[in-house]
mmCIF file of C-alpha atoms in Angstrom:
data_model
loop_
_atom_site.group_PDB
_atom_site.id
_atom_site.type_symbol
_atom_site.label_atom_id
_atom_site.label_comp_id
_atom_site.label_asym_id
_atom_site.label_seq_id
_atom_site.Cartn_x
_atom_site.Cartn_y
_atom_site.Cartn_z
ATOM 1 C CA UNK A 1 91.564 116.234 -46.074
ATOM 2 C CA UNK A 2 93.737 115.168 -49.419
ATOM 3 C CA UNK A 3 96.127 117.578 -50.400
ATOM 4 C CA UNK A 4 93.852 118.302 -53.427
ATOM 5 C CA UNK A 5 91.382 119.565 -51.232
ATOM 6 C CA UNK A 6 93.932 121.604 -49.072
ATOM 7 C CA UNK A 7 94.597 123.285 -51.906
ATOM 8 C CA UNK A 8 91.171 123.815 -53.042
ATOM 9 C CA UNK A 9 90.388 125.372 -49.789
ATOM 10 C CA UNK A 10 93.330 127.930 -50.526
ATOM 11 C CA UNK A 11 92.383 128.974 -53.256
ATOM 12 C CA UNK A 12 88.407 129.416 -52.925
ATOM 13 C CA UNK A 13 89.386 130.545 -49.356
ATOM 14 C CA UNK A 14 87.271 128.139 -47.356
ATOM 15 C CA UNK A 15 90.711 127.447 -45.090
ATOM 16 C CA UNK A 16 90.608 131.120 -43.891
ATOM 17 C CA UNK A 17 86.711 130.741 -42.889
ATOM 18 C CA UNK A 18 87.301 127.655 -40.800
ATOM 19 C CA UNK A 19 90.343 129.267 -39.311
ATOM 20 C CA UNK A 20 88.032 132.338 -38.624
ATOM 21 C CA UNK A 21 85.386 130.013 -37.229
ATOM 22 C CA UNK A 22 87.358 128.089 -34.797
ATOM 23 C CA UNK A 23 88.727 131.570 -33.124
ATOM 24 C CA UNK A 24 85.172 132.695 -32.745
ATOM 25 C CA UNK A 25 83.797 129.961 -31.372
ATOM 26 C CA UNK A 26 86.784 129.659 -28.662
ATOM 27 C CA UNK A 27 85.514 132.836 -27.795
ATOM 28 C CA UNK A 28 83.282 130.770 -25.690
ATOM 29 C CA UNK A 29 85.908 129.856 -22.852
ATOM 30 C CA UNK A 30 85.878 133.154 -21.889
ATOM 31 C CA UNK A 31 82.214 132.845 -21.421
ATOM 32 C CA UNK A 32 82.277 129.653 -19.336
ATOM 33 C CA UNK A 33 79.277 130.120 -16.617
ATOM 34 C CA UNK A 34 82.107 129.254 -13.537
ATOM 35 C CA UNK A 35 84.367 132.091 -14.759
ATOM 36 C CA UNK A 36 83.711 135.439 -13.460
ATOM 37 C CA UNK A 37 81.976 137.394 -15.285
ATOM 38 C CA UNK A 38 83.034 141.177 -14.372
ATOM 39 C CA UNK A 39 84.169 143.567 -17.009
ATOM 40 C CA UNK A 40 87.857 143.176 -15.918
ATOM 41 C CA UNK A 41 88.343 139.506 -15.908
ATOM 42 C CA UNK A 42 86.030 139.067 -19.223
ATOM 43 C CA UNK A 43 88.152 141.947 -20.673
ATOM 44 C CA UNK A 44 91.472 140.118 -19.580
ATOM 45 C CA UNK A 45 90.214 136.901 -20.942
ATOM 46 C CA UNK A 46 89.545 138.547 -24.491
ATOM 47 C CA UNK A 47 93.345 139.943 -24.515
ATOM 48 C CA UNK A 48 94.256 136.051 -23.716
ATOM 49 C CA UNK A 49 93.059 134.904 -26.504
ATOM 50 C CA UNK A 50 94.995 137.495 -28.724
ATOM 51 C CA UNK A 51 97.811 136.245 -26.823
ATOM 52 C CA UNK A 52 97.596 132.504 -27.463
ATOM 53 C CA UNK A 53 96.458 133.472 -31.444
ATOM 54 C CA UNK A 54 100.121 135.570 -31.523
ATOM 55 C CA UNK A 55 102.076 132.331 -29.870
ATOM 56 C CA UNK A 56 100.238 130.024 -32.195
ATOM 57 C CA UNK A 57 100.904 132.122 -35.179
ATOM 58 C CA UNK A 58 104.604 132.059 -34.254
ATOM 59 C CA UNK A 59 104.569 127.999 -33.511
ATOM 60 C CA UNK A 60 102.785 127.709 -37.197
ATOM 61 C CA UNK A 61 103.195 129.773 -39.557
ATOM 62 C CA UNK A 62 106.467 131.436 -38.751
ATOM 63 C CA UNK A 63 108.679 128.933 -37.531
ATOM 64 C CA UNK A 64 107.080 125.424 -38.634
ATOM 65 C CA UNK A 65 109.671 124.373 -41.152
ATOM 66 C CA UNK A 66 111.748 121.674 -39.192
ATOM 67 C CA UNK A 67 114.262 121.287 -41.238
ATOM 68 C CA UNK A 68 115.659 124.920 -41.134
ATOM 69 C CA UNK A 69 114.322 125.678 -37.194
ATOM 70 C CA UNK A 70 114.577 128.630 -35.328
ATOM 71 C CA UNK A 71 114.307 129.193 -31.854
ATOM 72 C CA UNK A 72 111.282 131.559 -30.419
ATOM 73 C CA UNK A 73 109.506 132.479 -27.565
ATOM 74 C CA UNK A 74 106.412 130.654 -26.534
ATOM 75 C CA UNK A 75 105.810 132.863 -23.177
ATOM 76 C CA UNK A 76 107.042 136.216 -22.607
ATOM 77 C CA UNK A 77 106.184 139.301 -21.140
ATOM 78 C CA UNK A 78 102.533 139.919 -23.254
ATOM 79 C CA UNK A 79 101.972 136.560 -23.803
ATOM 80 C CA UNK A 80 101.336 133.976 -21.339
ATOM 81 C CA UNK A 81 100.141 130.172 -21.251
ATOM 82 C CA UNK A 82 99.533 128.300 -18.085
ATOM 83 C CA UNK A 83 100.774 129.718 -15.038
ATOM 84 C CA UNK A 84 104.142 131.196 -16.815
ATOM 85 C CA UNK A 85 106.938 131.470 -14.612
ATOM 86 C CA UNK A 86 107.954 135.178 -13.939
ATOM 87 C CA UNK A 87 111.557 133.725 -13.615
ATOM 88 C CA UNK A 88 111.903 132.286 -16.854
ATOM 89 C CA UNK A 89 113.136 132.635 -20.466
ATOM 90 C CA UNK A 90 111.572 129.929 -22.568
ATOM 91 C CA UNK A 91 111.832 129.311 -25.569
ATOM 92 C CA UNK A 92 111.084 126.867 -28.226
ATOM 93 C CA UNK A 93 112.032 125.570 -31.632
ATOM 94 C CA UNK A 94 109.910 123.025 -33.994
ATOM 95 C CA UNK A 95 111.978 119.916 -34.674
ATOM 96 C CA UNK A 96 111.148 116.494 -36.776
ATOM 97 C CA UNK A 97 112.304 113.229 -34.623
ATOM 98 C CA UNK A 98 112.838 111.100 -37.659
ATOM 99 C CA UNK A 99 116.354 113.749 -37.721
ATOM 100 C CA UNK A 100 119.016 114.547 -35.530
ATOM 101 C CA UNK A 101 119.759 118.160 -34.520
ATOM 102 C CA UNK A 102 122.431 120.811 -32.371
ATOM 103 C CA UNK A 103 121.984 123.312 -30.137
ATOM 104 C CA UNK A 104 125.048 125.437 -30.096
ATOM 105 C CA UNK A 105 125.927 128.507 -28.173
ATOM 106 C CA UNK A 106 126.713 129.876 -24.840
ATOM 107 C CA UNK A 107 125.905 129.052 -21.687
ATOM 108 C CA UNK A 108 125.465 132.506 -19.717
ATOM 109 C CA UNK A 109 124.872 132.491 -15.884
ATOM 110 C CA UNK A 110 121.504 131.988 -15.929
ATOM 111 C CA UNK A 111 120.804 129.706 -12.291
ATOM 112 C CA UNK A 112 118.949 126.665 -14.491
ATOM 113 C CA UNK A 113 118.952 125.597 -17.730
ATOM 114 C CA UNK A 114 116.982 122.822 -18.410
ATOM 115 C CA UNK A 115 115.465 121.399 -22.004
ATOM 116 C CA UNK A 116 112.506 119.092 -22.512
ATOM 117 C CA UNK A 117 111.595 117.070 -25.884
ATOM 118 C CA UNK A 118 108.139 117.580 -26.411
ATOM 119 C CA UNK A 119 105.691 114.772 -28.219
ATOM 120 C CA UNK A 120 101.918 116.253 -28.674
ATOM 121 C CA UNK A 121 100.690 119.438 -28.130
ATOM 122 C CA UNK A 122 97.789 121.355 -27.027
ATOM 123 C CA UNK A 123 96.358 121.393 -30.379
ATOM 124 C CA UNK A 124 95.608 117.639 -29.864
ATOM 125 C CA UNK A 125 92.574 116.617 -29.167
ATOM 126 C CA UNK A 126 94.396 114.819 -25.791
ATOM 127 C CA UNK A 127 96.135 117.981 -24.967
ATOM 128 C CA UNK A 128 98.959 115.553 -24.542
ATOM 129 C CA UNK A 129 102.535 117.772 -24.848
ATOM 130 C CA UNK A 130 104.585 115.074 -22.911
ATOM 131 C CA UNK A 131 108.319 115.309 -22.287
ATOM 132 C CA UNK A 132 109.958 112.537 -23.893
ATOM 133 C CA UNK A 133 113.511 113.549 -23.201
ATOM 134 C CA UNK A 134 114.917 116.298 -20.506
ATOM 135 C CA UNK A 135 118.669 117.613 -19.781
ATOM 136 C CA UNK A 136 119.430 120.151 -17.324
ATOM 137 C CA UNK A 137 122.025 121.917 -15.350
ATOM 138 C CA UNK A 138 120.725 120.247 -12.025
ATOM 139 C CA UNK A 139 121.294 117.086 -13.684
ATOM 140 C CA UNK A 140 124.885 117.410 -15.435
ATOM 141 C CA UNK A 141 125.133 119.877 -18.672
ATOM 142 C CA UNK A 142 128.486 119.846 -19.271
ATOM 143 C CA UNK A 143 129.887 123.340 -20.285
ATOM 144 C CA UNK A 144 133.483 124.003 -21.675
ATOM 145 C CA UNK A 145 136.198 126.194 -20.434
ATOM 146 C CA UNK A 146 134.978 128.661 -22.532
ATOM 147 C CA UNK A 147 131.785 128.803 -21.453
ATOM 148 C CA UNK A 148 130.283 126.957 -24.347
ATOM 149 C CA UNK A 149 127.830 123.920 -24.942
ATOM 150 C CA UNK A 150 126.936 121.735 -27.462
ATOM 151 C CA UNK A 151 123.988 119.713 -27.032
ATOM 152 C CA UNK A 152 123.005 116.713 -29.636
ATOM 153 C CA UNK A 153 119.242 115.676 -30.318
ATOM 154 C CA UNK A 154 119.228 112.263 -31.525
ATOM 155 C CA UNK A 155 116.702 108.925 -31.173
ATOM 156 C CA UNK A 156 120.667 107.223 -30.647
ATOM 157 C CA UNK A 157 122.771 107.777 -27.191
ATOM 158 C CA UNK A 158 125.679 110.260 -28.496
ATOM 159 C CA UNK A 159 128.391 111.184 -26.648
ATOM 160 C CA UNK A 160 128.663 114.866 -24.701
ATOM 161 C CA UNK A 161 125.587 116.249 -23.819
ATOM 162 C CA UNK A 162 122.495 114.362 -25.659
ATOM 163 C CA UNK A 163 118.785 115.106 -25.283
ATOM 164 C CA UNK A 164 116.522 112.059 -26.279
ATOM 165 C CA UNK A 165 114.224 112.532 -28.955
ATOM 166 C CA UNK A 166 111.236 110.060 -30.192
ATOM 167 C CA UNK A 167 109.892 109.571 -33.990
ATOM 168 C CA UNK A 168 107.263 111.370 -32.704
ATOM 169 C CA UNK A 169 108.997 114.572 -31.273
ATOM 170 C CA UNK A 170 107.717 117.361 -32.278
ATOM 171 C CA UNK A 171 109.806 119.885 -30.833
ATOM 172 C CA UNK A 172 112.141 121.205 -27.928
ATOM 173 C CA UNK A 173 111.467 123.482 -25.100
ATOM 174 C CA UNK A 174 114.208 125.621 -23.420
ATOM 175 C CA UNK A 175 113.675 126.821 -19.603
ATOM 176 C CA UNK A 176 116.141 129.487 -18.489
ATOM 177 C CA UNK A 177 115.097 130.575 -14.479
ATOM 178 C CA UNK A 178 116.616 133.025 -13.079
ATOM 179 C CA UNK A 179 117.286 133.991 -9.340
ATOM 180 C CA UNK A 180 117.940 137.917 -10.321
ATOM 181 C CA UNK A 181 117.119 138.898 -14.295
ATOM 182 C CA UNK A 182 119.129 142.390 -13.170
ATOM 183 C CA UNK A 183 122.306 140.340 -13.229
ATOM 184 C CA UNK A 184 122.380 137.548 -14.934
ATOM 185 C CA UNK A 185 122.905 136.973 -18.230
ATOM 186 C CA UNK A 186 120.792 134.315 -20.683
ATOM 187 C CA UNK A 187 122.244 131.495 -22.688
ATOM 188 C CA UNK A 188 122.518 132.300 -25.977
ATOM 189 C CA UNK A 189 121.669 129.355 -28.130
ATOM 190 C CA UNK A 190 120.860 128.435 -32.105
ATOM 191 C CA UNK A 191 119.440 125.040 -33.090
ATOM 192 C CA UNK A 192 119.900 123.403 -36.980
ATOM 193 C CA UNK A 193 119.015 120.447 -37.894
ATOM 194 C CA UNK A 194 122.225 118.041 -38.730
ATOM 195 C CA UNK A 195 121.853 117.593 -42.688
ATOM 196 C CA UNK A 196 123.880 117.963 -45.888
ATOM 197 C CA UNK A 197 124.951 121.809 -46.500
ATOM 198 C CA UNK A 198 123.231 123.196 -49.517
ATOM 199 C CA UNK A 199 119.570 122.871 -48.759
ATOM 200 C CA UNK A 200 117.509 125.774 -49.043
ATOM 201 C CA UNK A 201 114.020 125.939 -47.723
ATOM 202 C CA UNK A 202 111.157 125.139 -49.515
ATOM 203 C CA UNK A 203 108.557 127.792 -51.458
ATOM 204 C CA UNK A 204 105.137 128.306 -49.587
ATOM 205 C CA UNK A 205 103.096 125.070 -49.696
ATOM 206 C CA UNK A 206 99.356 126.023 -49.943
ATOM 207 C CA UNK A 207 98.542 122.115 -48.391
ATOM 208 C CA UNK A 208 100.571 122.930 -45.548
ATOM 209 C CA UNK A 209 99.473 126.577 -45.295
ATOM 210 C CA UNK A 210 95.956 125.122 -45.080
ATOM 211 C CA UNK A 211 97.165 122.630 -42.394
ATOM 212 C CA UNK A 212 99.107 125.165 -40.513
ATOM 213 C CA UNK A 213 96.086 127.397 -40.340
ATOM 214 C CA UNK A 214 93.745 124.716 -38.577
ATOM 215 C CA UNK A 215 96.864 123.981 -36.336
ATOM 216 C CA UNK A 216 96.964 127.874 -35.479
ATOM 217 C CA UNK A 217 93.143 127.494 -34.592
ATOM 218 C CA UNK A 218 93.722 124.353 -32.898
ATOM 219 C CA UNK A 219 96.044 125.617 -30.351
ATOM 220 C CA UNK A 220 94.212 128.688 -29.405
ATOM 221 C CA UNK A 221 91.234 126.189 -28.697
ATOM 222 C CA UNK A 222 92.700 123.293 -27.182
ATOM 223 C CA UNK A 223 94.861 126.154 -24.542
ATOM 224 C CA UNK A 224 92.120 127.735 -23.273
ATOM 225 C CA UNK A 225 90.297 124.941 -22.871
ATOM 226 C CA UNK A 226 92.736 123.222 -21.281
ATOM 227 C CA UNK A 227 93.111 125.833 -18.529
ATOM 228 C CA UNK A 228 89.748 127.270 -18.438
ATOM 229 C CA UNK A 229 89.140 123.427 -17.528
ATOM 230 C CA UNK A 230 92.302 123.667 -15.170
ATOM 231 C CA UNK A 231 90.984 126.652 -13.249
ATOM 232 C CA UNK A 232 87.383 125.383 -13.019
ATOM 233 C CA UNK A 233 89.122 122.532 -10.652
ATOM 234 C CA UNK A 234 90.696 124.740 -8.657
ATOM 235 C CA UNK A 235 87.118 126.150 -7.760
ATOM 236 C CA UNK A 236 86.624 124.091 -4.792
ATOM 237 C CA UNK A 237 89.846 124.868 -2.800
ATOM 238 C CA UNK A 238 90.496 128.557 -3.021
ATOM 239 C CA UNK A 239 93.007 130.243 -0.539
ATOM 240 C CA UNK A 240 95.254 126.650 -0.101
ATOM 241 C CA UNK A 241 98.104 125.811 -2.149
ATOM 242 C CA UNK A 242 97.806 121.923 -2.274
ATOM 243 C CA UNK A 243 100.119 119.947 -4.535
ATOM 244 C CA UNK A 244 99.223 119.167 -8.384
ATOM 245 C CA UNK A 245 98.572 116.173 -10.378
ATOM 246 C CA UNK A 246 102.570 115.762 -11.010
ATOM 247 C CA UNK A 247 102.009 113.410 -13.393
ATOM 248 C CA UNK A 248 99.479 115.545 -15.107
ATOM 249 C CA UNK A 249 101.376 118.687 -14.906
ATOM 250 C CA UNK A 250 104.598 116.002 -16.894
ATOM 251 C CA UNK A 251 101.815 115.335 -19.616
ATOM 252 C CA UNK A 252 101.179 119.114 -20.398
ATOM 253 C CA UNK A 253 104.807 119.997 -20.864
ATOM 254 C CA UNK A 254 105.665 120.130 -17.186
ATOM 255 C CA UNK A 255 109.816 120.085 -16.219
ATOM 256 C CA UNK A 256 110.320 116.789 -14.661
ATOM 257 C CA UNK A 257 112.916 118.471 -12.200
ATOM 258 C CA UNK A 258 110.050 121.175 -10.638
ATOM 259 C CA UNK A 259 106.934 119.865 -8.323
ATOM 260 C CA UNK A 260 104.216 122.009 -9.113
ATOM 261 C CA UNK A 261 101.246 123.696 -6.571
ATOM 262 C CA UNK A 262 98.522 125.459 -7.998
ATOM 263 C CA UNK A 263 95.286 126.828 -6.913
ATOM 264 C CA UNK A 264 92.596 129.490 -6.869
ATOM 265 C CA UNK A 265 92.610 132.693 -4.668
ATOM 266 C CA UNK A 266 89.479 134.883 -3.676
ATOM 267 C CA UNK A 267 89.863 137.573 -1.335
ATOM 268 C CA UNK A 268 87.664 140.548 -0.188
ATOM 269 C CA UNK A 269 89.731 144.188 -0.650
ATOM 270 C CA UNK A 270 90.180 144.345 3.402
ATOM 271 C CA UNK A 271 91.567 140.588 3.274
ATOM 272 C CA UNK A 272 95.243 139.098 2.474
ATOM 273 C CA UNK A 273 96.234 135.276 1.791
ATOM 274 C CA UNK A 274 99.353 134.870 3.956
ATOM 275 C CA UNK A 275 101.844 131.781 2.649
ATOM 276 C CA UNK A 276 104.407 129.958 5.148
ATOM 277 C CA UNK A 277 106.431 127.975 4.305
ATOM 278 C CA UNK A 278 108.045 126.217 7.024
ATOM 279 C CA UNK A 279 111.736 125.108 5.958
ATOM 280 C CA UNK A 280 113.491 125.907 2.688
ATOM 281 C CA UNK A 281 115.066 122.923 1.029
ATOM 282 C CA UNK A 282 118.055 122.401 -0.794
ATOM 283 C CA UNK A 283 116.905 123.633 -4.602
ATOM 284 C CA UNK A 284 118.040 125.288 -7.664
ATOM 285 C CA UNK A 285 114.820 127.578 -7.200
ATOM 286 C CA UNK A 286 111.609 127.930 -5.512
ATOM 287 C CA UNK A 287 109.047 130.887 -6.347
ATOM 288 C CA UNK A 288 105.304 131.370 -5.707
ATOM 289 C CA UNK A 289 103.635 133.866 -8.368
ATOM 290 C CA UNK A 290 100.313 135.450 -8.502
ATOM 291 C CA UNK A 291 98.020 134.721 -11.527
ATOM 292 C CA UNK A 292 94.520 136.051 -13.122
ATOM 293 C CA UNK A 293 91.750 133.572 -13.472
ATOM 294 C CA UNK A 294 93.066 132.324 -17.270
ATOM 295 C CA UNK A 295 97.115 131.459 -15.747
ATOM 296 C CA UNK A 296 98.310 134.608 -16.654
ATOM 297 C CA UNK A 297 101.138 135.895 -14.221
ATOM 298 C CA UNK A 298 100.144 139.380 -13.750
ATOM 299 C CA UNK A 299 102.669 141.921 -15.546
ATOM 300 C CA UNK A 300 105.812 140.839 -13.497
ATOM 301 C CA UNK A 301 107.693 143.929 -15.274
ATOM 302 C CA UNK A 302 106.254 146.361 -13.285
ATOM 303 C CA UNK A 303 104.659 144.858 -9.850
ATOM 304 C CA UNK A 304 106.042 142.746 -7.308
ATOM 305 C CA UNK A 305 104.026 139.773 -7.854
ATOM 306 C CA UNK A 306 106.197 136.854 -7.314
ATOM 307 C CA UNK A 307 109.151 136.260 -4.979
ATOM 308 C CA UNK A 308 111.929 133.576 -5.265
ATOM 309 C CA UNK A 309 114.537 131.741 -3.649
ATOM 310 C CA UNK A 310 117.173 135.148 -4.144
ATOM 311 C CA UNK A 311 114.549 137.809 -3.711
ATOM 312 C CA UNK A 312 112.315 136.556 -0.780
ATOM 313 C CA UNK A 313 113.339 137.725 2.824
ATOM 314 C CA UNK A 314 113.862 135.130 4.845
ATOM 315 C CA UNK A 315 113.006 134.209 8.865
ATOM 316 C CA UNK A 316 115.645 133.958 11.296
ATOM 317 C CA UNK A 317 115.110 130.076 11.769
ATOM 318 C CA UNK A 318 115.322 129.956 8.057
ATOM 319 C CA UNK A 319 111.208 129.661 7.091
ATOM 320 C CA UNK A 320 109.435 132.185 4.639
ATOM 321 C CA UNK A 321 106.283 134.050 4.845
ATOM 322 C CA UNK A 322 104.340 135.543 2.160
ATOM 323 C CA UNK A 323 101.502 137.929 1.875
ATOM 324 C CA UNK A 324 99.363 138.521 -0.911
ATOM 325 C CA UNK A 325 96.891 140.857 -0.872
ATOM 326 C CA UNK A 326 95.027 144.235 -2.998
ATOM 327 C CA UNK A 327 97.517 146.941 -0.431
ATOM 328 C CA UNK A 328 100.802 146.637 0.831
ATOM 329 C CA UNK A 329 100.704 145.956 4.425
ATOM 330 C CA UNK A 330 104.518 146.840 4.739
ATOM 331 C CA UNK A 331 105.233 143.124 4.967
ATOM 332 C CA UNK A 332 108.952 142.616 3.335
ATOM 333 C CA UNK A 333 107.619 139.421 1.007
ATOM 334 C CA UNK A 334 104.335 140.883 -0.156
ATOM 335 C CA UNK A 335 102.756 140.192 -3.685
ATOM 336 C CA UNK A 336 100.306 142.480 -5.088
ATOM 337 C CA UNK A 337 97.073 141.163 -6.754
ATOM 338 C CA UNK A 338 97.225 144.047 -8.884
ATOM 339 C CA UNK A 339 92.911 144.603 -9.223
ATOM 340 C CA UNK A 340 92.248 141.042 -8.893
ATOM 341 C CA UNK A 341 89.837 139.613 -6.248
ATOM 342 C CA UNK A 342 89.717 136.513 -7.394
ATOM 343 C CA UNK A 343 92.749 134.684 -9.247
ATOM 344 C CA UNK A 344 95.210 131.418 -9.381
ATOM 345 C CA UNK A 345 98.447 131.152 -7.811
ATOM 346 C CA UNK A 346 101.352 128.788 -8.720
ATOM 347 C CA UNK A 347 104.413 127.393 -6.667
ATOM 348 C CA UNK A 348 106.954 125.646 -7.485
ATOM 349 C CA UNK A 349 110.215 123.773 -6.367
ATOM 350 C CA UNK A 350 113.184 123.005 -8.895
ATOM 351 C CA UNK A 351 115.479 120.513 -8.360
ATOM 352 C CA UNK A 352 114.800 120.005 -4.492
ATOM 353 C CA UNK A 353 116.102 117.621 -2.024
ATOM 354 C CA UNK A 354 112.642 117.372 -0.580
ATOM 355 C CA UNK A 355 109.597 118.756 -0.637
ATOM 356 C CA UNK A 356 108.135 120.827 1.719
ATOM 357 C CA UNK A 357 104.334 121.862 1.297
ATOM 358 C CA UNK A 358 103.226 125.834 2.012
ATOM 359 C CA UNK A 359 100.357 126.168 4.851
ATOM 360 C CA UNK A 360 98.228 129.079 3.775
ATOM 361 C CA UNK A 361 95.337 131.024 5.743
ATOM 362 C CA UNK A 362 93.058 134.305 5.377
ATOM 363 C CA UNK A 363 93.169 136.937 7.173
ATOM 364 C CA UNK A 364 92.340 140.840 7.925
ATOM 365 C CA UNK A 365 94.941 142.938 5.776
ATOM 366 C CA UNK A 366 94.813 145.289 8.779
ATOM 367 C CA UNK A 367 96.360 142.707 11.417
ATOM 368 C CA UNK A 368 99.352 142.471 9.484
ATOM 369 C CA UNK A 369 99.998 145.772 10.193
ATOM 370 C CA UNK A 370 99.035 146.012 14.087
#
């Protein structure tokens, strides 16, 4: 579309029906025959897709303009994409690669920082959001005396810290994981691009308000797809926890320093999904998290439904076990499913020597506690 016809769009408010029409019809993930179709998960599913229309809004319309960006937060607490991790702080800021840009601030005592340069994104027709660039504190972010860092985005090596960027970057994802959010403290960083002082941003461009509004549209569609597909495949394997594509999980905006499990749970009310893991590695974090059917983690806030490398009690010879299941069968590392039967589960190891795969098996919730 020219930006004549943008415009035209604006104004006789055909860009507003299309963006209406896309969020409709994405209304139809949620009605995917292989998805369960109870009140609660359909319900659940509806609220998702308020979720991803509040994150795309955000990535959009709010805080598109790359040459004055902002950080913001693409996951959080009431809005979640694709197995969020209940550990971490993301956020995210809109960049241009053509430019270079800083990230300034402190560095806080969060247990991993890590940053990924994204190209691509889920409103792609690909769903490609592939990392072209990653720094982290596992692999040498150097922090002052002070407690400060500077980090330069740049296609050109700089000195310091430097995050690769591509002509086709599109923007920069921060992870911040905890091991205990009641202690430690988040980094607190600002991005600008590096550019002349005196620039102010621009007025409201109806061509790129038209754009930005089939963008918004795009990314609710192309995320739910993308994991309503994602789920679908877990179908066939519920109760395991066998490793993921990695490669895949790198093209969707994965952190090339975690190895990802995911899969599909389905338990009866009297049953419970017990997790072992039989040695503990040498990582910067591990954590297994419970999930509803769209990649949701359930409402971490309030319910004990993941457990990490700091908060999980661990076996005298040094193992883990973990139980998941509807009641708490007084087991020390158990993970409510909080109403959900049926569900997905994530796992993941960051920055670990090896990897070591959880076994997982069914049983009767009632012979835990025997």
């Amino acid at each position: 579309m020219s930006d004549k016809d943008s415009v035209q769009s604006v104004i006789d408010g055909t860009a507003w029906e299309a963006f209406c029409d896309s969020l409709k019809a994405t209304g139809q993930q949620i009605l995917r025959p292989e998805a369960p179709a109870d009140a609660f998960t359909r319900a659940e599913g509806w609220r998702y897709l308020t979720r991803l229309t509040r994150i795309a809004l955000d990535m959009f319309m709010e805080c598109s303009d790359r040459d004055f960006p902002t950080f913001y937060r693409p996951s959080h607490e009431t809005a979640k994409i694709g197995a969020d991790n209940p550990d971490n702080y993301y956020q995210r800021a809109e960049i241009n690669g053509k430019y270079d840009y800083r990230i300034s601030g402190t560095r806080g005592t969060v247990a991993y920082l890590g940053l990924i340069a994204i190209a691509g994104g889920y409103e792609d027709e690909d769903s490609n959001m592939r990392s072209v660039g990653s720094l982290d504190t596992h692999g040498g972010l150097d922090v002052d005396a002070d407690g400060r860092i500077e980090i330069i985005l740049s296609r050109e090596p700089k000195p310091g810290n430097w995050l690769k960027i591509t002509e086709d970057t599109i923007a920069v994802l921060v992870r911040q994981t905890f091991l205990d959010r009641n202690t430690e403290i988040t980094a607190d960083l600002k991005i600008e691009r590096i550019a002349e002082d005196g620039v102010v941003p621009a007025p409201l461009d109806p061509a790129q308000l038209a754009l930005n509004l089939q963008k918004t549209a795009g990314f609710v569609q192309g995320t739910a797809k993308l994991f309503a597909d994602w789920s679908e495949s877990f179908l066939d394997k519920p109760n395991q926890l066998p490793p993921a594509d990695q490669a895949y999980c790198q093209k969707i905006g994965g952190d090339p320093n975690i190895f990802y499990y995911h899969s599909y749970y389905d338990l009866a009310a009297d049953e419970a999904l017990v997790v072992d893991v039989p040695r503990i590695p040498e990582c910067d974090n591990w954590n297994l998290q419970v999930d509803n059917y769209w990649m949701e983690s359930l409402d971490y806030r309030y319910l004990k439904i993941h457990v990490n490398k700091h908060t999980a009690k661990y076996n005298d010879d040094g193992s883990v076990q973990i139980v998941i299941s509807e009641t708490n069968p007084g087991h020390p590392n158990w993970l409510a499913t909080a109403g959900h039967r049926q569900g997905t589960l994530a796992f993941r190891w960051i920055g670990a020597s090896d990897i070591v795969h959880p076994e997982c098996r069914v049983v009767k919730t009632a012979s835990l506690t025997s």
